[in-house]
mmCIF file with all atom_site columns, C-alpha atoms in Angstrom:
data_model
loop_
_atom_site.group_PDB
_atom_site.id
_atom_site.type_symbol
_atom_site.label_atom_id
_atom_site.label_alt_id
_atom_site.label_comp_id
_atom_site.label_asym_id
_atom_site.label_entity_id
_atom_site.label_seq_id
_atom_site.pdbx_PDB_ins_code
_atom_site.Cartn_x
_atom_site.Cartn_y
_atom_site.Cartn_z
_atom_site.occupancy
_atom_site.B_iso_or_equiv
_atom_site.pdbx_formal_charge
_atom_site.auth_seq_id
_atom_site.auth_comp_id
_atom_site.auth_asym_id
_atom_site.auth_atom_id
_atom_site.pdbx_PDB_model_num
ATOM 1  C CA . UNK A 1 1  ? -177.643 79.993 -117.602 1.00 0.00 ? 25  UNK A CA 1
ATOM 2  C CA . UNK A 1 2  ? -179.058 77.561 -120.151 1.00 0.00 ? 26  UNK A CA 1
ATOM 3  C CA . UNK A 1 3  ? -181.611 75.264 -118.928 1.00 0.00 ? 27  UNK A CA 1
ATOM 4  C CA . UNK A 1 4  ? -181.625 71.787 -120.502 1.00 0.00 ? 28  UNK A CA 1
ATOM 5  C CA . UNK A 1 5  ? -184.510 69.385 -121.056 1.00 0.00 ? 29  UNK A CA 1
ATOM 6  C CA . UNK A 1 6  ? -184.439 65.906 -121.324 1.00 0.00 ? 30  UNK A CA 1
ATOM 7  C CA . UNK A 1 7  ? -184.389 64.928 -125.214 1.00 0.00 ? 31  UNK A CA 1
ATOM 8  C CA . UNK A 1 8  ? -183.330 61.194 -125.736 1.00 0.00 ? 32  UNK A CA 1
ATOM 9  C CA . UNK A 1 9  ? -182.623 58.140 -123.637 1.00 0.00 ? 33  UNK A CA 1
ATOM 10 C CA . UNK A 1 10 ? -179.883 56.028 -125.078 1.00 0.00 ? 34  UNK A CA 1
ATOM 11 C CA . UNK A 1 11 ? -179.078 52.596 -124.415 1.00 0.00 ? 35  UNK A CA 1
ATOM 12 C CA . UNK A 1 12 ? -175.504 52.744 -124.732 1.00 0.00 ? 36  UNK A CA 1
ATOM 13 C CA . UNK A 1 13 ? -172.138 54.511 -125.158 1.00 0.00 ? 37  UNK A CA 1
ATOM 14 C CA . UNK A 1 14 ? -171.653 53.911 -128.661 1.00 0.00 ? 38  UNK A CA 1
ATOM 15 C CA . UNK A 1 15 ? -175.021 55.531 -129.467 1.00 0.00 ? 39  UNK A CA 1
ATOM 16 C CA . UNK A 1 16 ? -174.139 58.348 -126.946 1.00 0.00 ? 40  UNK A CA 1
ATOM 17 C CA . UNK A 1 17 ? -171.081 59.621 -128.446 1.00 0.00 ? 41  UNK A CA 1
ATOM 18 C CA . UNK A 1 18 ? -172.137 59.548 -132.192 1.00 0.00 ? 42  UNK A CA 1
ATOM 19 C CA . UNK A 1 19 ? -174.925 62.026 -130.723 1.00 0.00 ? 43  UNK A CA 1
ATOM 20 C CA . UNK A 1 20 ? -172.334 63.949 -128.899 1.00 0.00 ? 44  UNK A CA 1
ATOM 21 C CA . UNK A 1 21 ? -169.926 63.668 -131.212 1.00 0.00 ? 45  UNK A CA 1
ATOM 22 C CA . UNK A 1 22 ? -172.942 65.359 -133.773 1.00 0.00 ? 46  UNK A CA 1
ATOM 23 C CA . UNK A 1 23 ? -174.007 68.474 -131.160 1.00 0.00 ? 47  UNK A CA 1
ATOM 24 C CA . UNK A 1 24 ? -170.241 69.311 -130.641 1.00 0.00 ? 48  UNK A CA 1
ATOM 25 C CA . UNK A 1 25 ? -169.534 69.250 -133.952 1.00 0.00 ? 49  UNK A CA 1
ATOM 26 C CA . UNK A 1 26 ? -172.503 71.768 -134.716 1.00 0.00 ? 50  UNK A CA 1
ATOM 27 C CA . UNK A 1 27 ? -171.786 73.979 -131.765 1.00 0.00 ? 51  UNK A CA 1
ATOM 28 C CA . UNK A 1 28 ? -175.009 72.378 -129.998 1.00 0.00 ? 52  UNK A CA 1
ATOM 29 C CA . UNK A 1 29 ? -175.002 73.010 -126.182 1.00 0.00 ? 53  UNK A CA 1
ATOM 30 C CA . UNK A 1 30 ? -175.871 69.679 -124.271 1.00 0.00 ? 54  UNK A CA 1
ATOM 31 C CA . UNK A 1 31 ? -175.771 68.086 -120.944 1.00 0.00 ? 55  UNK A CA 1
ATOM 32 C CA . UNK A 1 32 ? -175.301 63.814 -120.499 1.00 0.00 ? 56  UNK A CA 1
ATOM 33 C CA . UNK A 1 33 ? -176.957 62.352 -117.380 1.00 0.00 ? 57  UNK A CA 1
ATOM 34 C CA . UNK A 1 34 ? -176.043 58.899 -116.717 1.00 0.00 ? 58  UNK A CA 1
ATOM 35 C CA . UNK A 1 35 ? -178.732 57.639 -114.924 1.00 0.00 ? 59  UNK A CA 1
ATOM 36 C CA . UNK A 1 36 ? -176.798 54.112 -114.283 1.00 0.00 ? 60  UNK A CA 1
ATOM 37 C CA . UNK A 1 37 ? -175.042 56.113 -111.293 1.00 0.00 ? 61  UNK A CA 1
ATOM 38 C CA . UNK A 1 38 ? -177.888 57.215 -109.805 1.00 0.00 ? 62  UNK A CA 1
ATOM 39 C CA . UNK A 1 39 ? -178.989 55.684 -106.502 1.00 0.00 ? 63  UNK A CA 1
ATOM 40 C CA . UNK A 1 40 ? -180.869 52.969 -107.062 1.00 0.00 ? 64  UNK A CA 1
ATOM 41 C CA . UNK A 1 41 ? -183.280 52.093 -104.110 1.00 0.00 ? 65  UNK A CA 1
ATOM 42 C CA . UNK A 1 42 ? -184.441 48.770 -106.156 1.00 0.00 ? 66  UNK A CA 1
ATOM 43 C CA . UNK A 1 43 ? -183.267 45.957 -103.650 1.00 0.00 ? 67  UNK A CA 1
ATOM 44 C CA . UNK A 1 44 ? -182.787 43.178 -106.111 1.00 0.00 ? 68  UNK A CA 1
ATOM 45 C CA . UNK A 1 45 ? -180.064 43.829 -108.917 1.00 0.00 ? 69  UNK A CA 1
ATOM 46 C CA . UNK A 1 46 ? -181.331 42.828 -112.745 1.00 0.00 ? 70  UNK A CA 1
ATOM 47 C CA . UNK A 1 47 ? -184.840 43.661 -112.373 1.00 0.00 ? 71  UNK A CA 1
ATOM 48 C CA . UNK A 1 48 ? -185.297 45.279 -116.263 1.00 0.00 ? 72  UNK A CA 1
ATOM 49 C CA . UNK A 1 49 ? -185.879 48.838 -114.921 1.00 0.00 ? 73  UNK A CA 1
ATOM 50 C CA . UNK A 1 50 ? -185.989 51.044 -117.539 1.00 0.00 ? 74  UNK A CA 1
ATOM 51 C CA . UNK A 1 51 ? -183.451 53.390 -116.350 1.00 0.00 ? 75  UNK A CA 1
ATOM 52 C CA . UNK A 1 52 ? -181.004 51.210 -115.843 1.00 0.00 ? 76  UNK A CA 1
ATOM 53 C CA . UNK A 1 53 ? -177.553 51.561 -118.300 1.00 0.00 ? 77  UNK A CA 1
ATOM 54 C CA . UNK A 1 54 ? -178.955 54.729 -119.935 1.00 0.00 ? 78  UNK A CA 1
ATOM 55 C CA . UNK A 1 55 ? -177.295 57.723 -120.508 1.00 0.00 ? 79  UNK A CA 1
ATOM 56 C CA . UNK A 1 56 ? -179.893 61.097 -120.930 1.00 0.00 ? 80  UNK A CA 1
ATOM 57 C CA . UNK A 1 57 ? -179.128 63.079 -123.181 1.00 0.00 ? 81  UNK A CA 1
ATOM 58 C CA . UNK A 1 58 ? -179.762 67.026 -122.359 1.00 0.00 ? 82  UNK A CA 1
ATOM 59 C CA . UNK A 1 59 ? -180.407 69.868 -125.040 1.00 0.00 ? 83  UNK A CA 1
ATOM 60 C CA . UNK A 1 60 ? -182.102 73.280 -125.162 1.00 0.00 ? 84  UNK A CA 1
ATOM 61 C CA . UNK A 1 61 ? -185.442 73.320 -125.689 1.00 0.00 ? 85  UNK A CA 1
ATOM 62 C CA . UNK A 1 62 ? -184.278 75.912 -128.394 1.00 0.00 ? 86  UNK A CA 1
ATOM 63 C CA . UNK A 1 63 ? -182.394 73.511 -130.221 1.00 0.00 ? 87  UNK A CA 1
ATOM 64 C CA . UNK A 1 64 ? -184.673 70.235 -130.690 1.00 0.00 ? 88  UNK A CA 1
ATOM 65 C CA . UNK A 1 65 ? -185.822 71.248 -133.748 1.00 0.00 ? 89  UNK A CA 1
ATOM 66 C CA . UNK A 1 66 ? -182.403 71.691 -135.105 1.00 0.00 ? 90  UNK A CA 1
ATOM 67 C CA . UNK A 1 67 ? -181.277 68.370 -133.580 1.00 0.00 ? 91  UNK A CA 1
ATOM 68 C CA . UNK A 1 68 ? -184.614 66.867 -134.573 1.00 0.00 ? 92  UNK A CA 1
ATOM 69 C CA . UNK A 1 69 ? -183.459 67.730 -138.213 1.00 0.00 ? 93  UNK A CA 1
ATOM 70 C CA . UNK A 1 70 ? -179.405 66.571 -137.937 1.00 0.00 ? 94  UNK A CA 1
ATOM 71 C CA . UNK A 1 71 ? -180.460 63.473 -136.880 1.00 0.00 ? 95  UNK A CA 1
ATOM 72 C CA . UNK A 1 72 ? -183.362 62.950 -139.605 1.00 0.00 ? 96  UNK A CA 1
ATOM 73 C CA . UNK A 1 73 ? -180.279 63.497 -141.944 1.00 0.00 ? 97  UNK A CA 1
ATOM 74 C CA . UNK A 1 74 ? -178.713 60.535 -140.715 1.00 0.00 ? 98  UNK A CA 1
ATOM 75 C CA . UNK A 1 75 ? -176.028 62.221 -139.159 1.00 0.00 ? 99  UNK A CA 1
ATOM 76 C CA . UNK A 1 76 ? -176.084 60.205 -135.955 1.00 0.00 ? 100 UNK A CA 1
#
């Protein structure tokens, strides 16, 4: 079983699937967390936490360099 790290935090979908759209399209194994539907134990909606509407995007940590480089390319 592969065992992904977290690689990027990205603000919105748009962004997301360009980067997806990039790994799948190289054969690049990845997992997408959204952390927006995670439980959020913050009482007050709207605070500016950090995690809040980002998606995580997963890789091997086999593969960063290789995605490190696609994306230096200007591929995504």
């Amino acid at each position: 079983m592969d065992k992904f790290i977290e690689y990027r935090h990205l603000p919105d979908l748009e962004i997301l699937e360009a980067h997806t759209s990039l790994l799948e399209a190289h054969g690049i194994p990845f997992e997408v967390d959204d952390s927006a539907m995670r439980y959020n134990i913050t009482p007050v909606t709207g605070t500016g936490n950090p995690w809040d509407n980002q998606y995580i995007l997963k890789i091997r940590q086999e593969d960063v360099e290789k995605v490190d480089k696609l994306l230096a390319e200007g591929n995504a």
